[in-house]
Amino acid sequence: EVHRMEIFDVDATNGFLDSKWYHLYCSVQRCNSALKVLNAATDEQVKERSSRIAEMKVLRAHYYFELSRLFNKIPYFDENVEIQDYPNIKNDEFDRNEILSKLAKEMTDAAQVLPATQPEVGRIHKYIALAYAAKIKLYQAYQQDPTTHAVTSINKDLLREVVSLCDQVSASGRYSL
């Protein structure tokens, strides 16, 4: 199966693809479950609640980005959709550009809430969200034919946004290109 993927001879019988799809959607669902709990809690009940919500949204956007990148047409849902309604969600409700726009917005919105540094190693902070938003917008800037996936145009406005986001990350003094 791996050899077939390497030579781009892939079909629905490849178990690795099914496993990847399954595990990414399990991760999305875990983020949605955590968001439901966090949204229902109060700031007194959960320390740094708004930051934890933003962290979950960054993780969820990461998993959706992987799904979009690998599978293109994906069902998209958030924490407000009940689990029993998942089977009714179509995989073509949103096109690639709409999905990537949602994910980039989720990253930039999270960056507005997240602190510049976190007290615990490994926690998501503002600059991780900004850098990931830049990556998503970079993919989005290269617009593709929905059938062949060939690049049909390059959106220069989105590329400027990528540069702006990267400049914000570089200006933090923590990272450089």
Coordinates of C-alpha atoms in Angstrom, one line a residue:
E1 CA 0.0 0.0 0.0
V2 CA 2.8 2.4 0.8
H3 CA 4.5 1.7 -2.6
R4 CA 1.2 2.4 -4.3
M5 CA 1.0 5.7 -2.6
E6 CA 4.5 6.6 -3.6
I7 CA 3.7 6.0 -7.3
F8 CA 0.3 7.9 -7.0
D9 CA -1.7 4.8 -7.6
V10 CA -4.2 5.2 -4.7
D11 CA -7.8 4.1 -4.3
A12 CA -10.3 3.6 -1.6
T13 CA -9.0 0.2 -0.7
N14 CA -5.8 1.6 0.7
G15 CA -6.1 1.0 4.5
F16 CA -3.6 3.7 5.4
L17 CA -5.8 6.4 3.9
D18 CA -8.8 5.2 5.9
S19 CA -6.8 5.1 9.0
K20 CA -5.4 8.6 8.5
W21 CA -8.9 9.9 7.8
Y22 CA -10.3 8.1 10.9
H23 CA -7.6 9.3 13.3
L24 CA -7.8 12.9 12.1
Y25 CA -11.5 13.0 12.6
C26 CA -11.2 11.4 16.0
S27 CA -8.9 14.3 16.9
V28 CA -11.3 16.9 15.5
Q29 CA -14.1 15.3 17.6
R30 CA -11.9 15.4 20.7
C31 CA -11.2 19.1 20.2
N32 CA -15.0 19.7 19.7
S33 CA -15.7 17.8 22.9
A34 CA -13.2 19.8 24.8
L35 CA -14.6 23.0 23.4
K36 CA -18.1 22.1 24.5
V37 CA -16.9 21.6 28.1
L38 CA -14.8 24.7 28.0
N39 CA -17.6 26.8 26.6
A40 CA -20.0 25.6 29.3
A41 CA -17.5 26.3 32.1
T42 CA -16.8 29.6 33.8
D43 CA -13.5 31.4 34.2
E44 CA -13.6 30.5 37.9
Q45 CA -13.9 26.8 37.1
V46 CA -11.1 26.7 34.4
K47 CA -7.9 28.7 34.9
E48 CA -6.9 30.5 31.6
R49 CA -10.2 29.3 30.0
S50 CA -10.1 31.7 27.1
S51 CA -6.5 30.6 26.3
R52 CA -7.5 26.9 26.5
I53 CA -10.4 27.5 24.1
A54 CA -8.0 29.2 21.7
E55 CA -5.5 26.3 22.0
M56 CA -8.3 23.8 21.2
K57 CA -9.3 25.8 18.1
V58 CA -5.7 25.9 16.9
L59 CA -5.5 22.1 17.3
R60 CA -8.8 21.6 15.6
A61 CA -7.7 23.8 12.7
H62 CA -4.5 21.8 12.4
Y63 CA -6.3 18.6 12.1
Y64 CA -8.7 20.1 9.5
F65 CA -5.8 21.5 7.6
E66 CA -4.3 18.0 7.4
L67 CA -7.6 16.6 6.2
S68 CA -8.0 19.3 3.6
R69 CA -4.4 19.0 2.4
L70 CA -4.7 15.2 2.0
F71 CA -8.3 14.6 1.0
N72 CA -9.5 18.0 -0.4
K73 CA -13.3 17.4 0.0
I74 CA -14.0 17.1 3.7
P75 CA -17.0 17.4 6.0
Y76 CA -16.5 20.4 8.2
F77 CA -18.3 20.9 11.6
D78 CA -17.6 22.5 14.9
E79 CA -18.5 21.9 18.5
N80 CA -22.0 23.1 18.0
V81 CA -22.9 20.0 15.8
E82 CA -24.2 17.0 17.8
I83 CA -22.3 13.7 17.2
Q84 CA -25.5 12.0 15.9
D85 CA -25.7 14.6 13.1
Y86 CA -22.1 13.9 11.8
P87 CA -23.3 11.4 9.2
N88 CA -25.6 14.0 7.6
I89 CA -22.7 16.5 6.9
K90 CA -21.7 16.5 3.3
N91 CA -18.1 16.6 2.2
D92 CA -18.8 19.2 -0.5
E93 CA -20.7 21.8 1.6
F94 CA -17.5 23.9 1.5
D95 CA -14.9 24.0 -1.2
R96 CA -11.1 24.1 -0.6
N97 CA -10.9 27.9 -0.5
E98 CA -13.8 28.1 2.0
I99 CA -12.3 25.5 4.3
L100 CA -8.9 27.2 4.2
S101 CA -10.5 30.6 4.9
K102 CA -12.2 29.1 8.0
L103 CA -9.0 27.6 9.2
A104 CA -6.9 30.7 8.7
K105 CA -9.5 32.8 10.5
E106 CA -9.6 30.3 13.4
M107 CA -5.8 30.7 13.7
T108 CA -5.7 34.5 13.5
D109 CA -8.7 34.7 16.0
A110 CA -6.8 32.4 18.4
A111 CA -3.7 34.5 18.0
Q112 CA -5.6 37.5 19.3
V113 CA -6.4 35.6 22.5
L114 CA -3.3 33.5 23.1
P115 CA -0.4 35.0 25.1
A116 CA 3.0 35.6 23.5
T117 CA 4.5 33.1 25.9
Q118 CA 3.1 30.2 27.9
P119 CA 4.3 29.2 31.3
E120 CA 4.3 25.5 30.3
V121 CA 6.5 24.1 27.7
G122 CA 4.6 22.7 24.7
R123 CA 1.5 24.9 25.0
I124 CA 0.3 26.8 22.0
H125 CA 1.1 30.5 22.0
K126 CA 0.3 33.5 19.8
Y127 CA 3.2 33.1 17.4
I128 CA 2.4 29.4 16.7
A129 CA -1.1 30.4 15.7
L130 CA 0.2 33.3 13.5
A131 CA 2.8 31.0 11.8
Y132 CA 0.2 28.4 11.1
A133 CA -2.2 31.0 9.7
A134 CA 0.6 32.0 7.3
K135 CA 1.1 28.4 6.2
I136 CA -2.7 28.0 5.6
K137 CA -2.9 31.3 3.6
L138 CA 0.1 30.2 1.6
Y139 CA -1.7 27.0 0.5
Q140 CA -4.8 29.1 -0.1
A141 CA -2.9 31.6 -2.3
Y142 CA -2.1 28.8 -4.8
Q143 CA -5.5 28.4 -6.2
Q144 CA -6.2 25.0 -7.8
D145 CA -8.4 23.4 -10.3
P146 CA -10.9 21.3 -8.3
T147 CA -10.6 18.3 -10.6
T148 CA -6.9 18.1 -11.5
H149 CA -5.5 20.1 -8.5
A150 CA -3.2 21.9 -10.9
V151 CA -2.4 25.5 -9.8
T152 CA -4.5 27.8 -11.9
S153 CA -3.5 31.1 -10.3
I154 CA -1.7 32.7 -7.4
N155 CA -3.5 35.2 -5.2
K156 CA -1.0 38.0 -4.6
D157 CA -3.2 39.6 -1.9
L158 CA -3.0 36.4 0.1
L159 CA 0.7 36.2 -0.4
R160 CA 1.0 39.7 1.1
E161 CA -1.0 38.5 4.1
V162 CA 1.5 35.6 4.4
V163 CA 4.4 38.0 4.4
S164 CA 2.6 40.2 7.0
L165 CA 1.9 37.2 9.3
C166 CA 5.5 36.0 8.9
D167 CA 6.7 39.6 9.7
Q168 CA 4.7 39.5 12.9
V169 CA 6.3 36.2 13.9
S170 CA 9.8 37.5 13.1
A171 CA 9.2 40.8 15.0
S172 CA 8.6 38.8 18.1
G173 CA 12.3 38.3 18.3
R174 CA 11.8 34.6 19.0
Y175 CA 12.2 33.3 15.5
S176 CA 13.8 34.3 12.2
L177 CA 13.7 33.2 8.7

